[in-house]
């Protein structure tokens, strides 16, 4: 036996190796240390054989098989996972016309496609599989027996590759059966039966299918499609040929034969024209196919034909052998295992150089190889029946020399020796020159070097690893066999690992030395440089290796020895063989040659003939549409469409063959208003395209999208869009009327009431001093009013809860008079306001209650106190007055309306003439004694008065008149001294009990908030809405000039108004979007997404909201003013005494300054209030949405093109009539897809066509599509998912402002997250599309998603929840993946009869989990360019005088427009940008501005922009010495 000297790589299995992965493997047989006791070994072997036979009887082979199967299964799963990472897995995109025609031909008959490597043969097979499986599902549905398709390959490596491709492109069940798995099924018919029953497509090697047919596990009648990859192997005894001869042709019933589809780059490999024709006919006959192709030049152009070059090198000189070779030859050439190795080493020294010849020994006779040689020698002796001692001695000597040779090789290893010019051959130097030229600079260059022998590939890899050329990183790819040298036999997993590295840009591998295994089948990336280091032996090798150079400007280089006529002639023969192949292709019948495009040289003459041949469309008083002009007119129409940067605006023609003629379908961009249009059958492709364009133009004219002059009318729609986009100004623009009193006060005013309704004013908790509840009595029963907090002087809070009684209080003349007297006394004693006594003019009355328990009872009114106080004035101090009449009383200074006190106790240690004690509350100016301090008379008046010298001195508490207890006390109020000492004689003692007076002090704050709440209720009644009172008030409350900017410092803040409208506006805006989306979707059945956007925008834009609010007089209900000491008093009564009695300004507080945007925002906030008042979880019955629907109708005015007139949610259902396109009967394919999607999300469609539509991309040809594309459903689903996300944020984070919620909502509904969700759920594989770009984007994104998810799972071990935000690191995804999710949600919503619960269920199941901790997404929110710029300006530079502006500008012809955006800082504009949409332009402008400012120091910023905002902020933060919240005197 001799050692393997390096066979040409022709094995079925393959291997690949990279230097980093080289390592020793265990030997096939264990070799113990060699001894001279060989006979003893033979006896031991016999003993072991006997023992093994005994043990075999008790061995559990099932367990061993299971264990081995588990190992194999793990490796298979790893291989599958690795394949999923490949780029370019998704290939069903937009087929070229010739691919579509090949597909149409394959549908009709057995076809063998001849096309160059990389030209898209596999895509045609995928289209055919999709078609055949569609027919199969229909057949199964009609009761036919089950059939499967077989994709048959020649090698295991190709099996895994094609399996992965099928998995990525088809949504049918696919199985891969390799040799290991087949061993598990051999002899087990049941396992094969299960495999065939559970899968639709089987990918396997030809041998496995042949074995399956041979054992009758399956027969041809159970197969619907046989695909042969690399079909040129079908000859002689190859399994391809045996399958066809033994089982296909043997089936006499042609109806039971499957369809055959073959693929090859060249059907034959002979040089003689007669032989090639004969061979082609034999191949057709064997495969029962007809060859179909397109002209070879066209195919090569499609796959980017490389530039072919020849690099000559000098003949290698004959030099002396290396020292290592001479040493080994001298000492060991007599060894029979060594002779072949010596010959091979000398050959490599000649062809590659002496260094390579010596390096060959490092693996050709490694330790492992030496042991294998020894084992072979020993086995040779053991096979002899008798061996004498002399033979044993000779064997021992041979084994000793083998080990000695190995030791010599190790000691003289050349691997670390420097490589000199002399050490490499001219051929290698020529290769080096090519590589140096192409890898001069870093980049994405990929190179493939083809060699004949495995050893050559490995040696070149070792050599260039040592050379360490700049930017060059090598590996090698070879075939494998059991005879491989050490480290050269590897698994398919290792092969795919190295190819994965070769595909990536960031890996250290860009050049592979490969044998013929890389010529066909394997999915190797398109290369920039392909080098034939060794000459091609066949034309197939030539075509296939050249096909690996598919990059633009790629090179295909031949290395040829200068002056070697044999090699030059061989290359010329290859070219001639290719010419023969071209002749064969061109000689095929015309119906079997696919013409890519007609010769356009004769197009002009054809046009004229066509105009005469076909009808034209003459428009009245306008232009004439001809076939020739239709192409340009349609192109002009498309060029005028508005678009975003991400839109595909290409105009595509899909051409098919139907009944021997060409039919073309023109697919317009998504922004166009018409669906794909199909022309009439024509004899030529160009005529078919013009027919489609002509029909599309006719439809545009009919739809008035082209005017009578055949010009686009798109500018009219653009005007409509521009009007809707007009931005309302946020600055104050106008004054508007403001209601100051609710309508409740005016009911029946002017008459004396006979019954009144009681509302309890009760504090839930202790106040600063004891208080007694009051009753507010009104002419009409008040609705339920919200509670609200009152703020104590120490900052503590106490809730005020107005509680309306159910029964009326009957009042006669006397009781009404008592109530009136008490109310007027309250105003005069506490607030120094004396009103006329006119009960018929009163808006409300105030009365004390008995006790303080807050019980609502008509008997709870303190009628006794009311009677005692009736017609009683405050009394004066008299000598001998009882103690209880002086202490714990409410004291009035008759000469100072703002001076009120509560008496506490007698200060017996002081007298009237005592000096004023220190640290008392401020008193009359110049007062030195207590008696002077007690009187507020002017100085001269004091001199005329005399006071009793023996009157007592009373310790008292001076009141700080905080009329507005709704706000925090100022520091000045908290620090003010209230202690004082007064004499009673100069003062009046109120007849109001102290606890009643204390409660009366809070009444201004109480009545202000109640009146605002009642005005909110008035607004709801006008709108016809049932809204929670607190939410209604919140919706109309605007507490600052810039309430809508939560991040900016609030300007002109009105404290104490309660929550403002911001949060409700946030959720109301979202519901408004959803409601108008549904209405627009229902009312515009024929319009696509872009025009739906336009019509919806007309409804929900701020201009429409503002105009509607103004015309309906809604503005007066907005609350924009805080508490005012001038407006809280009751209206209708004449003020007789007190500040303001002589003022003519009766309209004080009845006007307010509002911006137009604020008015629109409040309308949206009221919609939000109507929603959240009834909807809490999103899973309620849809009638809970009725109020919000009614609110939308109230605030949205009808436009010329659109209206929203729904009053209830059920009105949406009533307005929907399911189109026939959604109600048609479904195919089995559609039902199959529905079943698969239902496993992802448990919703069962009643109308499966809706699901089909949700998974149909706009690029998918209408001829193949079974339903409209997903655009309209995506438009609908987008607003539905927005609603669930906003509702989640609103409910989960009740304290977060709208800015925070908006920023974090961006994460929840971003294209990146929805695309990641699509990848996670696996929905993308069910999308039918026709775009090559999408295919590549899908593969890249899915690979990136899988990597990010795995890394997140590793990082999150033991840290629950930390991996939820892993998707943020992904690159921007293809928008189509996000669209699919939105369209799917929209489809479920419509199919469920507009049941929002199905949307909420989808959110809860698949989205909510990711966002249960929103802190994960803080960085995502702040990373948005606009937010990032805002943070920089506000925090770093403390500037608040900035804004981001955008404005649309229109071209002179009004057909084109752009949006200009910029950031204004004080008076300077920076960050200028332009785009097609405002959103994109603003993002670009924010990015540009950030880059301009980044790194600028604050002082530089202030100097550049003249910014003094920081100083102004500090000034505003300084408390005022006096506030406009003091007492009204």
Coordinates of C-alpha atoms in Angstrom, one line a residue, residues 636-963:
X636 CA -43.7 61.8 -17.1
X637 CA -46.7 61.0 -14.9
X638 CA -44.5 58.9 -12.5
X639 CA -41.8 61.6 -12.4
X640 CA -44.3 64.1 -11.1
X641 CA -45.5 61.9 -8.2
X642 CA -44.4 63.2 -4.7
X643 CA -42.3 60.7 -2.8
X644 CA -40.2 60.1 0.3
X645 CA -36.6 59.2 0.2
X646 CA -37.3 55.6 1.0
X647 CA -39.9 55.2 -1.8
X648 CA -39.2 53.1 -4.9
X649 CA -40.3 55.3 -7.8
X650 CA -39.3 52.9 -10.6
X651 CA -41.7 52.0 -13.3
X652 CA -41.6 48.2 -13.9
X653 CA -42.9 46.1 -16.7
X654 CA -43.5 42.4 -16.0
X655 CA -43.8 40.4 -19.2
X656 CA -45.3 36.9 -19.5
X657 CA -46.0 34.4 -22.2
X658 CA -49.6 33.5 -22.7
X659 CA -50.8 31.2 -25.5
X660 CA -47.6 31.9 -27.5
X661 CA -47.8 35.6 -27.2
X662 CA -46.3 38.2 -24.8
X663 CA -48.5 39.9 -22.2
X664 CA -47.0 42.8 -20.2
X665 CA -48.1 44.3 -16.9
X666 CA -47.0 47.7 -15.9
X667 CA -46.5 48.3 -12.2
X668 CA -46.5 51.9 -11.1
X669 CA -44.9 53.2 -7.9
X670 CA -46.8 53.0 -4.7
X671 CA -47.5 56.7 -4.8
X672 CA -49.4 56.4 -8.1
X673 CA -53.2 56.3 -7.9
X674 CA -53.8 53.2 -10.1
X675 CA -53.1 49.6 -9.6
X676 CA -51.0 47.5 -12.0
X677 CA -52.4 47.5 -15.5
X678 CA -52.2 44.6 -18.0
X679 CA -51.9 45.1 -21.7
X680 CA -53.2 42.9 -24.5
X681 CA -51.3 39.9 -25.9
X682 CA -48.7 40.9 -28.6
X683 CA -46.2 39.2 -30.8
X684 CA -43.2 41.1 -29.4
X685 CA -42.2 42.2 -26.0
X686 CA -41.8 45.8 -26.9
X687 CA -45.3 45.8 -28.3
X688 CA -46.6 44.1 -25.1
X689 CA -45.0 46.9 -23.0
X690 CA -46.4 49.6 -25.1
X691 CA -49.8 48.0 -24.9
X692 CA -49.6 48.0 -21.1
X693 CA -48.5 51.6 -21.1
X694 CA -51.3 52.6 -23.5
X695 CA -53.9 51.0 -21.3
X696 CA -52.5 52.6 -18.2
X697 CA -52.6 56.1 -19.8
X698 CA -56.2 55.5 -20.9
X699 CA -57.0 54.7 -17.2
X700 CA -55.2 57.8 -16.0
X701 CA -57.2 60.0 -18.5
X702 CA -60.4 58.4 -17.4
X703 CA -59.5 59.0 -13.7
X704 CA -58.6 62.6 -14.6
X705 CA -55.1 62.0 -13.5
X706 CA -54.1 63.2 -16.9
X707 CA -55.7 66.3 -18.3
X708 CA -57.0 66.8 -21.9
X709 CA -53.4 67.7 -22.9
X710 CA -52.1 64.5 -21.4
X711 CA -50.3 66.4 -18.6
X712 CA -50.4 65.1 -15.0
X713 CA -53.0 66.7 -12.8
X714 CA -51.0 65.6 -9.8
X715 CA -50.3 69.3 -9.0
X716 CA -53.9 69.7 -8.0
X717 CA -53.5 67.0 -5.4
X718 CA -50.2 68.6 -4.3
X719 CA -52.1 71.9 -3.7
X720 CA -54.6 70.0 -1.6
X721 CA -51.7 68.5 0.4
X722 CA -50.0 71.8 0.8
X723 CA -53.2 73.4 2.2
X724 CA -53.5 70.6 4.7
X725 CA -49.9 71.0 5.7
X726 CA -50.1 74.6 6.6
X727 CA -48.7 74.8 10.0
X728 CA -50.6 76.8 12.6
X729 CA -48.6 79.3 14.4
X730 CA -47.9 78.6 18.1
X731 CA -47.4 82.2 19.0
X732 CA -50.2 84.3 20.4
X733 CA -52.2 85.8 17.5
X734 CA -55.6 86.8 18.6
X735 CA -57.8 87.6 21.5
X736 CA -60.8 85.3 22.0
X737 CA -63.8 85.5 24.3
X738 CA -63.5 83.5 27.5
X739 CA -66.4 82.3 29.6
X740 CA -65.9 83.3 33.3
X741 CA -69.1 81.8 34.7
X742 CA -70.9 78.5 33.8
X743 CA -74.4 78.5 32.4
X744 CA -75.7 76.9 35.6
X745 CA -75.7 80.2 37.4
X746 CA -77.9 81.9 34.8
X747 CA -80.7 79.3 34.9
X748 CA -83.9 80.9 36.4
X749 CA -81.9 83.9 37.6
X750 CA -84.2 86.9 37.9
X751 CA -86.8 85.0 39.9
X752 CA -87.0 84.1 43.6
X753 CA -86.4 80.3 43.8
X754 CA -88.7 78.1 45.8
X755 CA -86.3 75.2 46.1
X756 CA -82.6 75.0 46.0
X757 CA -80.1 72.1 45.4
X758 CA -77.4 71.5 47.9
X759 CA -73.7 70.7 47.2
X760 CA -71.5 69.9 50.1
X761 CA -68.1 71.6 50.3
X762 CA -66.1 69.2 52.5
X763 CA -62.4 68.9 53.2
X764 CA -61.2 65.3 53.5
X765 CA -58.7 65.8 56.2
X766 CA -57.5 68.5 58.8
X767 CA -56.8 72.0 57.7
X768 CA -54.6 74.6 59.3
X769 CA -57.3 75.5 61.8
X770 CA -60.7 74.0 62.5
X771 CA -63.2 74.5 59.6
X772 CA -66.8 73.7 59.3
X773 CA -68.2 72.3 56.0
X774 CA -70.3 74.7 53.9
X775 CA -73.2 74.1 51.7
X776 CA -73.4 75.6 48.2
X777 CA -77.1 76.1 47.3
X778 CA -77.9 76.5 43.6
X779 CA -81.0 76.9 41.4
X780 CA -80.3 73.7 39.5
X781 CA -78.8 70.5 40.6
X782 CA -75.0 70.5 39.9
X783 CA -73.4 67.5 38.2
X784 CA -70.8 65.4 39.8
X785 CA -67.7 67.6 40.1
X786 CA -64.1 66.4 40.5
X787 CA -62.2 66.7 43.8
X788 CA -59.1 68.8 43.9
X789 CA -56.3 69.6 46.3
X790 CA -56.0 72.7 48.4
X791 CA -52.5 73.7 49.6
X792 CA -51.8 74.6 53.2
X793 CA -49.4 77.3 54.3
X794 CA -46.8 74.6 55.2
X795 CA -47.1 73.0 51.8
X796 CA -49.3 70.2 52.9
X797 CA -52.4 69.2 50.8
X798 CA -56.0 68.5 51.7
X799 CA -58.6 67.3 49.1
X800 CA -61.7 69.3 48.6
X801 CA -64.6 67.0 47.5
X802 CA -67.7 68.7 46.2
X803 CA -70.6 66.3 46.8
X804 CA -74.0 67.0 45.2
X805 CA -77.1 66.1 47.1
X806 CA -80.0 64.4 45.4
X807 CA -83.0 66.1 47.1
X808 CA -84.0 69.7 46.8
X809 CA -84.2 72.1 49.8
X810 CA -87.6 73.8 49.9
X811 CA -87.1 77.5 50.8
X812 CA -89.8 80.0 51.7
X813 CA -89.5 83.7 51.7
X814 CA -88.0 83.8 55.2
X815 CA -85.5 81.0 54.6
X816 CA -84.4 82.5 51.4
X817 CA -83.9 85.9 53.1
X818 CA -81.8 84.2 55.8
X819 CA -79.7 82.4 53.2
X820 CA -79.2 85.7 51.3
X821 CA -78.3 87.6 54.4
X822 CA -75.7 85.0 55.4
X823 CA -74.1 84.9 51.9
X824 CA -73.9 88.7 51.7
X825 CA -72.5 88.8 55.3
X826 CA -69.8 86.3 54.3
X827 CA -68.7 88.5 51.3
X828 CA -68.7 91.7 53.5
X829 CA -67.1 90.4 56.7
X830 CA -64.5 88.2 55.1
X831 CA -63.7 90.0 51.8
X832 CA -65.0 93.5 52.5
X833 CA -67.4 93.4 49.5
X834 CA -70.9 94.6 50.1
X835 CA -73.4 93.6 47.4
X836 CA -77.0 94.6 47.0
X837 CA -79.6 92.4 48.8
X838 CA -81.4 91.0 45.7
X839 CA -82.2 87.3 46.0
X840 CA -83.7 87.1 42.5
X841 CA -80.3 88.2 41.1
X842 CA -78.3 85.7 43.2
X843 CA -76.3 82.9 41.3
X844 CA -75.9 80.8 44.4
X845 CA -76.1 80.9 48.2
X846 CA -73.8 79.7 50.9
X847 CA -74.8 78.2 54.2
X848 CA -73.2 76.6 57.2
X849 CA -73.8 73.0 58.2
X850 CA -74.4 71.6 61.6
X851 CA -71.3 69.9 62.8
X852 CA -68.4 68.9 60.6
X853 CA -69.0 65.2 59.6
X854 CA -69.9 66.2 56.1
X855 CA -73.3 64.5 56.0
X856 CA -75.5 65.5 53.1
X857 CA -78.9 66.1 54.5
X858 CA -81.5 68.9 54.0
X859 CA -81.6 69.0 57.8
X860 CA -77.9 69.4 58.0
X861 CA -78.2 73.1 57.3
X862 CA -77.6 75.2 60.4
X863 CA -80.9 77.0 60.3
X864 CA -80.4 78.2 63.9
X865 CA -77.3 80.0 63.0
X866 CA -78.8 81.4 59.9
X867 CA -81.7 82.8 62.0
X868 CA -79.4 84.3 64.6
X869 CA -77.3 86.1 62.0
X870 CA -80.3 87.3 60.0
X871 CA -80.2 91.2 59.8
X872 CA -77.4 91.3 62.4
X873 CA -74.3 93.5 61.9
X874 CA -70.9 92.9 63.4
X875 CA -70.8 93.9 67.1
X876 CA -68.4 96.1 69.1
X877 CA -66.6 95.3 72.3
X878 CA -68.3 96.4 75.5
X879 CA -67.1 96.3 79.0
X880 CA -68.2 93.1 80.7
X881 CA -68.7 91.3 77.5
X882 CA -68.6 87.5 78.0
X883 CA -65.4 85.8 77.3
X884 CA -66.8 83.5 74.6
X885 CA -67.9 86.6 72.7
X886 CA -64.3 87.8 72.4
X887 CA -62.1 84.8 72.2
X888 CA -62.0 82.4 69.2
X889 CA -63.8 84.9 67.1
X890 CA -63.3 86.3 63.6
X891 CA -62.1 89.9 64.1
X892 CA -62.6 92.6 61.4
X893 CA -60.7 95.9 61.1
X894 CA -63.4 98.3 59.9
X895 CA -60.8 100.7 58.5
X896 CA -58.6 98.2 56.7
X897 CA -60.4 95.7 54.5
X898 CA -57.4 93.5 54.2
X899 CA -56.9 93.2 58.0
X900 CA -58.6 90.1 59.5
X901 CA -57.7 88.3 62.7
X902 CA -58.6 85.3 64.8
X903 CA -58.6 86.0 68.5
X904 CA -57.0 83.4 70.7
X905 CA -56.6 84.4 74.4
X906 CA -56.3 87.4 76.8
X907 CA -52.7 88.8 77.2
X908 CA -53.1 89.8 80.8
X909 CA -49.5 90.9 81.1
X910 CA -50.1 93.6 78.6
X911 CA -52.1 96.8 78.6
X912 CA -53.3 99.1 75.8
X913 CA -50.4 101.5 76.4
X914 CA -47.8 98.8 76.4
X915 CA -45.2 99.0 73.6
X916 CA -45.9 96.8 70.6
X917 CA -44.0 93.5 71.3
X918 CA -41.3 92.6 68.9
X919 CA -41.7 90.1 66.0
X920 CA -45.4 90.7 65.5
X921 CA -47.2 91.0 62.2
X922 CA -46.8 94.4 60.5
X923 CA -49.5 96.9 61.6
X924 CA -50.4 100.5 61.1
X925 CA -47.5 102.7 60.2
X926 CA -46.0 104.6 63.2
X927 CA -47.8 102.6 65.8
X928 CA -45.8 102.4 69.0
X929 CA -48.3 101.1 71.5
X930 CA -50.7 98.2 71.3
X931 CA -53.8 100.6 71.2
X932 CA -52.2 102.4 68.2
X933 CA -51.3 99.1 66.6
X934 CA -55.0 98.0 67.0
X935 CA -56.4 101.0 65.0
X936 CA -56.0 101.5 61.3
X937 CA -57.2 105.1 61.3
X938 CA -55.1 107.7 59.8
X939 CA -52.9 109.6 62.2
X940 CA -55.2 112.7 62.5
X941 CA -58.3 110.5 63.0
X942 CA -56.5 108.6 65.7
X943 CA -55.7 111.9 67.6
X944 CA -59.4 112.7 67.6
X945 CA -60.4 109.4 69.1
X946 CA -60.0 108.3 72.7
X947 CA -59.9 104.6 73.8
X948 CA -60.7 103.0 77.2
X949 CA -57.4 102.5 78.9
X950 CA -58.6 99.5 80.9
X951 CA -59.7 97.3 78.0
X952 CA -58.1 93.9 77.7
X953 CA -55.3 93.0 75.3
X954 CA -56.0 90.0 73.2
X955 CA -53.4 87.7 71.6
X956 CA -54.5 87.1 68.0
X957 CA -53.4 85.6 64.7
X958 CA -53.4 87.9 61.7
X959 CA -54.6 86.2 58.5
X960 CA -52.4 86.0 55.5
X961 CA -54.9 86.4 52.8
X962 CA -54.1 83.6 50.4
X963 CA -57.1 83.9 48.1

